Coordinates of C-alpha atoms in Angstrom, one line a residue:
M1 CA 141.0 64.1 86.4
N2 CA 141.7 66.6 89.8
N3 CA 138.4 66.6 91.4
T4 CA 137.8 70.2 91.7
A5 CA 134.5 71.2 92.6
G6 CA 134.2 73.0 96.0
A7 CA 138.2 75.0 95.7
R8 CA 139.0 77.7 96.6
T9 CA 140.9 79.7 94.1
A10 CA 144.6 81.1 95.0
P11 CA 144.2 85.0 94.9
E12 CA 145.7 86.8 91.8
P13 CA 149.3 88.0 92.1
I14 CA 149.1 92.0 92.2
G15 CA 150.5 92.7 88.4
V16 CA 154.1 92.8 87.4
Q17 CA 154.5 96.3 87.1
G18 CA 153.3 97.0 90.9
R19 CA 151.4 99.6 90.6
A20 CA 150.6 101.4 93.6
G21 CA 146.6 101.4 93.3
D22 CA 147.0 97.8 93.3
I23 CA 149.2 98.0 96.6
F24 CA 146.2 100.3 97.8
Q25 CA 144.2 97.5 98.2
L26 CA 146.0 95.2 100.6
L27 CA 145.4 98.5 102.9
R28 CA 141.5 99.1 102.3
D29 CA 140.9 96.8 104.7
G30 CA 142.5 98.7 107.5
K31 CA 144.6 96.5 108.8
A32 CA 148.6 98.5 109.1
R33 CA 151.7 97.0 107.6
T34 CA 154.6 96.9 107.6
R35 CA 157.2 97.6 103.8
A36 CA 158.3 93.9 104.4
E37 CA 154.7 92.3 104.8
L38 CA 153.4 93.6 101.4
A39 CA 156.5 92.9 100.2
G40 CA 156.3 89.2 100.8
T41 CA 152.8 89.6 100.0
T42 CA 152.8 91.5 96.7
G43 CA 156.5 89.8 95.5
L44 CA 157.8 91.9 94.8
A45 CA 161.0 93.9 95.7
R46 CA 161.4 95.3 98.8
S47 CA 162.3 98.7 97.0
T48 CA 159.5 99.4 94.6
I49 CA 157.3 98.8 97.7
A50 CA 159.0 101.5 99.2
A51 CA 158.7 104.2 96.0
R52 CA 154.9 102.7 95.5
I53 CA 154.4 103.2 99.7
D54 CA 155.6 106.8 99.0
A55 CA 153.9 107.8 96.5
L56 CA 150.9 107.3 98.2
I57 CA 152.0 108.8 101.4
S58 CA 152.6 111.9 99.7
S59 CA 148.4 111.5 98.0
G60 CA 147.3 111.5 101.5
L61 CA 145.3 108.1 101.2
V62 CA 147.7 106.1 103.0
G63 CA 149.6 107.6 106.6
P64 CA 152.0 106.3 109.0
A65 CA 150.9 103.8 111.5
G66 CA 152.8 103.3 114.5
E67 CA 155.4 100.7 114.8
A68 CA 155.9 97.2 114.9
T69 CA 157.8 94.9 117.0
S70 CA 161.3 94.4 116.0
S71 CA 163.4 91.8 117.0
G72 CA 166.6 93.3 117.0
G73 CA 167.2 96.6 115.5
R74 CA 165.2 99.9 114.7
P75 CA 161.3 99.2 115.0
P76 CA 159.7 98.8 111.3
S77 CA 157.5 101.5 110.4
R78 CA 153.1 100.5 109.3
F79 CA 151.4 101.8 107.2
A80 CA 147.7 102.1 106.8
F81 CA 144.6 103.2 104.0
N82 CA 143.8 107.0 105.5
P83 CA 140.1 107.1 105.7
A84 CA 139.9 111.0 106.6
A85 CA 142.5 111.6 103.0
R86 CA 139.1 112.5 101.7
A87 CA 135.3 113.2 101.9
V88 CA 132.0 112.0 100.1
L89 CA 129.4 113.8 99.0
A90 CA 126.5 110.8 100.2
V91 CA 122.7 111.9 98.5
D92 CA 119.7 109.6 99.0
V93 CA 116.8 111.4 97.1
G94 CA 113.5 109.5 98.0
A95 CA 109.6 110.4 96.6
T96 CA 109.3 112.8 99.1
H97 CA 112.3 113.6 100.8
V98 CA 116.4 114.0 100.6
A99 CA 118.9 112.8 103.2
L100 CA 122.4 114.3 102.7
A101 CA 125.6 112.9 104.5
V102 CA 129.3 113.6 104.4
T103 CA 131.8 110.4 105.5
D104 CA 135.0 109.2 105.2
L105 CA 136.5 107.1 102.8
G106 CA 135.8 104.7 104.6
G107 CA 132.0 105.3 104.9
A108 CA 131.7 106.8 108.7
V109 CA 129.2 109.9 109.0
L110 CA 130.5 112.9 109.6
A111 CA 127.6 114.9 108.8
E112 CA 123.7 114.5 107.4
H113 CA 121.0 116.5 106.7
R114 CA 117.3 116.1 105.7
V115 CA 115.0 118.0 103.5
N116 CA 111.7 117.7 103.3
Q117 CA 111.6 117.7 98.6
P118 CA 109.1 116.1 96.4
V119 CA 110.9 114.4 93.5
A120 CA 107.7 115.4 91.6
D121 CA 109.1 119.4 92.0
G122 CA 111.4 118.3 89.2
P123 CA 115.6 117.8 88.8
E124 CA 116.8 121.4 88.3
K125 CA 114.4 122.1 91.9
V126 CA 116.5 119.2 93.6
L127 CA 119.2 119.2 92.4
G128 CA 119.4 122.1 93.6
L129 CA 118.7 121.9 96.5
V130 CA 121.5 119.2 96.9
V131 CA 124.4 122.3 95.1
R132 CA 123.3 124.1 98.7
E133 CA 122.7 122.0 101.5
A134 CA 126.0 120.1 99.6
G135 CA 128.4 123.2 100.9
K136 CA 126.8 123.6 104.5
L137 CA 127.0 120.3 105.6
L138 CA 130.7 119.7 103.4
A139 CA 131.6 123.6 105.8
S140 CA 129.8 121.3 109.4
A141 CA 131.9 118.2 109.0
S142 CA 135.6 119.7 109.5
G143 CA 136.9 122.2 110.7
K144 CA 138.8 122.8 108.2
T145 CA 137.9 122.2 104.2
V146 CA 137.6 119.2 103.2
E147 CA 138.2 117.8 100.1
L148 CA 135.7 116.3 97.8
A149 CA 136.2 112.3 95.9
G150 CA 133.0 112.1 94.4
V151 CA 129.3 113.0 94.7
G152 CA 126.7 109.6 94.8
I153 CA 123.1 109.8 94.6
G154 CA 120.6 107.5 94.7
L155 CA 117.4 108.0 92.3
P156 CA 113.7 106.5 93.1
G157 CA 113.7 105.3 89.7
P158 CA 115.1 103.6 87.1
V159 CA 119.2 105.2 86.2
E160 CA 120.6 104.2 82.3
H161 CA 123.9 103.8 84.4
D162 CA 126.9 104.9 82.1
T163 CA 124.8 107.9 82.1
G164 CA 123.1 108.5 85.4
R165 CA 120.0 109.0 83.2
P166 CA 116.6 108.8 85.1
V167 CA 115.0 106.8 82.1
N168 CA 111.0 106.5 82.2
P169 CA 111.0 107.3 85.8
P170 CA 107.1 106.8 87.2
I171 CA 106.9 108.5 90.2
M172 CA 109.9 111.7 88.7
P173 CA 108.1 113.7 86.2
G174 CA 110.9 115.8 84.2
W175 CA 113.4 113.6 84.8
D176 CA 113.8 111.8 82.0
G177 CA 116.6 111.5 80.2
F178 CA 117.6 115.3 82.6
D179 CA 122.0 115.2 82.2
V180 CA 121.3 114.0 86.2
V181 CA 126.1 114.1 86.4
S182 CA 126.3 117.5 84.4
Y183 CA 124.4 119.4 86.6
V184 CA 125.5 118.5 89.6
Q185 CA 129.3 118.7 88.3
R186 CA 128.8 123.0 87.2
S187 CA 129.4 123.4 90.9
L188 CA 130.4 120.3 92.2
P189 CA 133.4 119.7 89.6
V190 CA 134.2 115.8 90.6
P191 CA 132.6 112.4 90.4
V192 CA 129.1 112.3 90.0
L193 CA 127.9 108.6 89.9
V194 CA 124.0 108.4 90.1
D195 CA 122.0 104.8 90.4
N196 CA 118.7 103.7 91.4
D197 CA 118.1 103.7 95.4
V198 CA 117.6 100.3 95.3
N199 CA 121.0 99.0 94.3
I200 CA 122.1 101.8 96.3
M201 CA 120.7 100.2 99.3
A202 CA 122.4 97.2 98.9
L203 CA 125.6 98.1 98.2
G204 CA 125.0 99.5 102.3
E205 CA 123.5 97.4 103.9
R206 CA 125.7 94.7 102.4
A207 CA 129.1 97.3 103.5
A208 CA 127.7 97.9 107.3
H209 CA 126.5 94.8 108.0
W210 CA 127.8 91.3 105.6
P211 CA 130.7 92.0 104.1
E212 CA 131.7 87.8 104.1
E213 CA 128.6 87.3 102.0
D214 CA 128.7 87.7 98.3
N215 CA 125.7 86.8 97.1
F216 CA 123.5 89.1 98.6
L217 CA 119.8 90.6 97.3
F218 CA 118.2 93.6 99.4
V219 CA 114.7 93.4 98.7
K220 CA 112.7 97.1 98.8
V221 CA 109.1 97.0 100.0
A222 CA 107.4 100.3 99.8
T223 CA 105.4 101.8 97.0
G224 CA 107.0 99.6 94.8
I225 CA 109.1 96.9 95.4
G226 CA 112.7 95.3 93.1
A227 CA 116.0 93.7 94.5
G228 CA 119.3 94.9 94.9
I229 CA 121.3 92.1 93.3
I230 CA 125.6 91.5 94.9
S231 CA 126.4 88.8 93.1
S232 CA 130.2 86.9 93.2
G233 CA 130.8 90.4 94.8
E234 CA 129.2 92.3 92.2
L235 CA 126.5 94.5 92.0
Q236 CA 124.3 92.8 88.7
R237 CA 122.4 95.5 87.1
G238 CA 121.3 94.1 84.2
A239 CA 122.1 95.2 80.2
N240 CA 119.8 98.0 80.7
G241 CA 120.1 98.5 84.5
T242 CA 116.4 97.0 85.2
A243 CA 117.7 94.0 86.6
G244 CA 116.0 93.5 89.4
D245 CA 112.3 94.4 89.2
L246 CA 110.8 92.5 91.2
G247 CA 107.9 94.5 91.1
H248 CA 106.1 93.5 88.1
V249 CA 106.6 90.1 87.9
R250 CA 103.0 87.8 88.3
V251 CA 101.6 86.1 91.0
P252 CA 100.0 83.1 90.7
R253 CA 96.7 84.6 92.7
G254 CA 96.3 87.7 91.0
D255 CA 95.2 87.6 87.8
D256 CA 92.6 89.9 88.3
V257 CA 94.0 92.9 90.0
L258 CA 95.3 95.2 87.3
C259 CA 99.0 96.5 87.7
R260 CA 99.6 100.9 86.8
C261 CA 101.4 99.2 85.0
G262 CA 98.7 98.0 82.7
N263 CA 99.4 94.4 83.4
H264 CA 97.2 92.0 85.4
G265 CA 98.3 89.8 88.8
C266 CA 102.1 91.9 88.8
L267 CA 103.4 92.0 92.9
E268 CA 103.6 95.3 93.0
A269 CA 99.8 94.8 92.7
L270 CA 99.6 92.8 95.4
A271 CA 102.2 93.0 97.9
S272 CA 103.1 96.6 97.8
G273 CA 101.9 99.7 100.7
P274 CA 99.4 101.1 98.4
A275 CA 98.3 97.5 97.4
I276 CA 98.0 96.6 101.4
A277 CA 96.5 99.7 102.0
G278 CA 94.0 98.7 99.6
T279 CA 93.0 95.7 101.0
L280 CA 92.3 96.8 103.9
R281 CA 90.1 99.8 102.7
R282 CA 88.1 97.4 100.9
G283 CA 87.1 95.7 104.7
R284 CA 86.5 99.1 105.6
L285 CA 89.5 99.9 108.2
E286 CA 91.1 103.6 106.3
A287 CA 94.1 103.0 105.8
D288 CA 94.9 105.9 103.2
Q289 CA 98.8 104.4 102.3
G290 CA 100.9 103.0 103.3
R291 CA 102.2 104.1 107.0
D292 CA 98.8 104.2 108.0
V293 CA 99.0 99.8 107.5
L294 CA 102.3 100.5 109.8
T295 CA 99.8 102.1 112.6
L296 CA 97.8 100.0 112.6
V297 CA 99.3 96.1 113.0
A298 CA 101.7 98.1 115.5
Q299 CA 98.7 98.7 117.3
G300 CA 98.2 95.0 117.1
N301 CA 95.1 95.0 114.2
P302 CA 94.7 91.4 113.6
E303 CA 93.2 92.3 110.1
A304 CA 96.4 94.6 109.0
I305 CA 99.0 91.9 110.3
H306 CA 96.6 89.6 108.0
A307 CA 97.8 91.5 105.1
L308 CA 101.4 91.7 105.9
R309 CA 101.8 88.1 105.8
Q310 CA 99.5 88.1 102.8
A311 CA 102.0 90.1 101.5
G312 CA 105.2 87.9 102.9
R313 CA 103.8 85.1 101.2
D314 CA 103.3 87.0 98.0
L315 CA 106.5 88.4 98.2
G316 CA 108.5 84.6 99.0
D317 CA 106.1 83.6 95.6
V318 CA 108.7 85.4 93.3
L319 CA 111.5 85.0 96.0
A320 CA 111.5 81.4 96.0
T321 CA 112.1 82.0 91.9
V322 CA 114.9 84.5 92.9
V323 CA 116.4 81.8 94.6
N324 CA 116.4 79.0 93.0
L325 CA 117.9 81.4 89.8
L326 CA 120.5 83.1 92.0
N327 CA 120.9 80.9 95.4
P328 CA 122.2 84.2 97.5
S329 CA 122.9 83.2 101.1
V330 CA 121.0 86.2 102.7
I331 CA 118.7 88.2 101.3
V332 CA 117.6 91.5 103.9
I333 CA 113.7 92.9 103.8
G334 CA 114.1 96.6 103.9
G335 CA 111.9 99.9 102.9
S336 CA 109.0 101.5 104.2
I337 CA 107.0 98.6 104.8
G338 CA 110.1 96.0 105.1
A339 CA 110.1 98.4 108.7
S340 CA 107.0 96.6 110.0
G341 CA 109.0 93.9 112.0
E342 CA 108.7 90.7 111.3
H343 CA 105.2 89.6 110.4
L344 CA 105.9 90.7 106.4
V345 CA 109.7 88.0 107.1
A346 CA 107.2 85.3 108.2
G347 CA 105.0 85.3 105.4
V348 CA 108.8 85.2 102.8
R349 CA 109.9 82.3 104.8
E350 CA 107.1 80.4 105.1
V351 CA 106.7 80.5 100.4
V352 CA 110.5 80.8 100.1
Y353 CA 111.5 77.6 102.4
R354 CA 109.1 75.3 101.0
R355 CA 109.4 76.4 97.5
S356 CA 113.0 77.1 97.2
L357 CA 115.1 74.0 95.8
P358 CA 116.7 72.6 98.9
L359 CA 120.5 72.8 98.5
A360 CA 119.6 76.7 97.7
T361 CA 118.0 77.2 100.9
S362 CA 120.3 75.1 103.9
Q363 CA 122.5 78.4 103.9
L364 CA 120.4 80.8 102.7
R365 CA 119.0 83.6 105.8
I366 CA 116.3 85.8 105.3
G367 CA 115.8 89.2 107.6
L368 CA 115.2 92.4 108.5
S369 CA 117.7 96.1 106.7
R370 CA 119.3 96.4 109.6
A371 CA 120.7 99.2 108.3
G372 CA 117.2 101.1 107.8
D373 CA 116.9 104.4 106.6
K374 CA 120.6 104.4 107.0
A375 CA 120.8 102.1 103.9
A376 CA 120.7 104.3 101.1
I377 CA 122.9 106.8 102.4
L378 CA 126.2 104.5 102.9
G379 CA 125.1 102.8 99.4
A380 CA 125.7 106.4 97.5
S381 CA 129.7 106.4 99.3
Q382 CA 130.2 103.2 98.7
L383 CA 129.2 103.8 94.9
V384 CA 131.4 106.6 94.8
T385 CA 134.3 105.0 97.2
R386 CA 134.3 101.7 95.1
H387 CA 135.0 104.2 91.7
V388 CA 137.8 106.3 93.0
L389 CA 139.6 103.7 95.3
S390 CA 139.7 102.0 92.4
P391 CA 143.1 100.4 90.9
A392 CA 143.0 102.5 87.9
V393 CA 141.1 105.7 89.4
I394 CA 144.7 105.6 92.2
E395 CA 147.1 105.8 89.4
A396 CA 145.4 108.6 87.6
T397 CA 144.9 110.2 90.2
L398 CA 148.5 109.7 91.5
A399 CA 150.0 111.4 88.1
G400 CA 147.5 113.7 88.8
S401 CA 146.1 116.4 91.2
T402 CA 142.1 115.5 91.2
L403 CA 140.1 112.2 91.7
P404 CA 138.8 111.9 88.2
G405 CA 135.4 110.2 86.4

């Protein structure tokens, strides 16, 4: 029997039909290639490659990128992905704000805007603001009309991925079951993709700072606690979209702590921003909410630092099991409380490296978010481009006139 442990499987060749959408995937890394190089990579005839490249050039998704060095005769032309071909509207809906950005197809931010807007005001007010601001933002992103490829929206609550409808969101009154996609498409008739905020933060953080990591965990610590899980390069949502809801996993030391969900000992009841603030209030410190905790930590208050470190240990208790179960190579801590500095992460590391299996932690890195408050915007853009630049959708685009939803 051949020993295949640790062996890498050779990449699958492009399908025999040599679809333009498949060939386009080879160019998405931004590297310019000649027709001959593409033919050599795919095994397709140069005439087939030429026809597919011509179709992609006509769509604007691929453009000329100079000439390659010639060994004699006319230098061959090179071609590359053109991220400026379309724009993406990326939207991050938070508990008290809406952030919008226009990006190109490569995720580069062209224009952005942030508005104070409570999500509790309801979907029509919040999404009405989104579509109004979208027009202004698209106009400011370029001196010419920008063709919109799609809209990506992150919401601060559970989302049914197939429909984009919020499902029993705890801090979003009036949003349960609301048809976000149809509402937005009445004004912006393009693909609209909706997901919960931590999933899009995972996509954004990974794309911007960890693109080579296929097993990646983004943990948001704020009013609640959740994780975006990327395994084998794909976002994992679970059967009903609730994968990663760490906040309601039981922590051993919290048996007597009541959570807002009605259970006792939930991680969120011990380590979220409001929970840490409550701990400090019981110690007679003024801390009404998570940002007060951050202020005290920044001032060097020892009680606040200790409470934050303990919250990290509680989070580490849960993540130690997650590490054994999923074996990520990177865990990134983000969210408003995650932005507090190394104290929270130090507590996480202390427990995870002690309690998880040595093999599971041998190459594990745990650190703070590098994308910060841009993670959600970058992820919302990624949500769209992963869809509209997929092989099947590229084929549909070339066959028609618009990017289908």
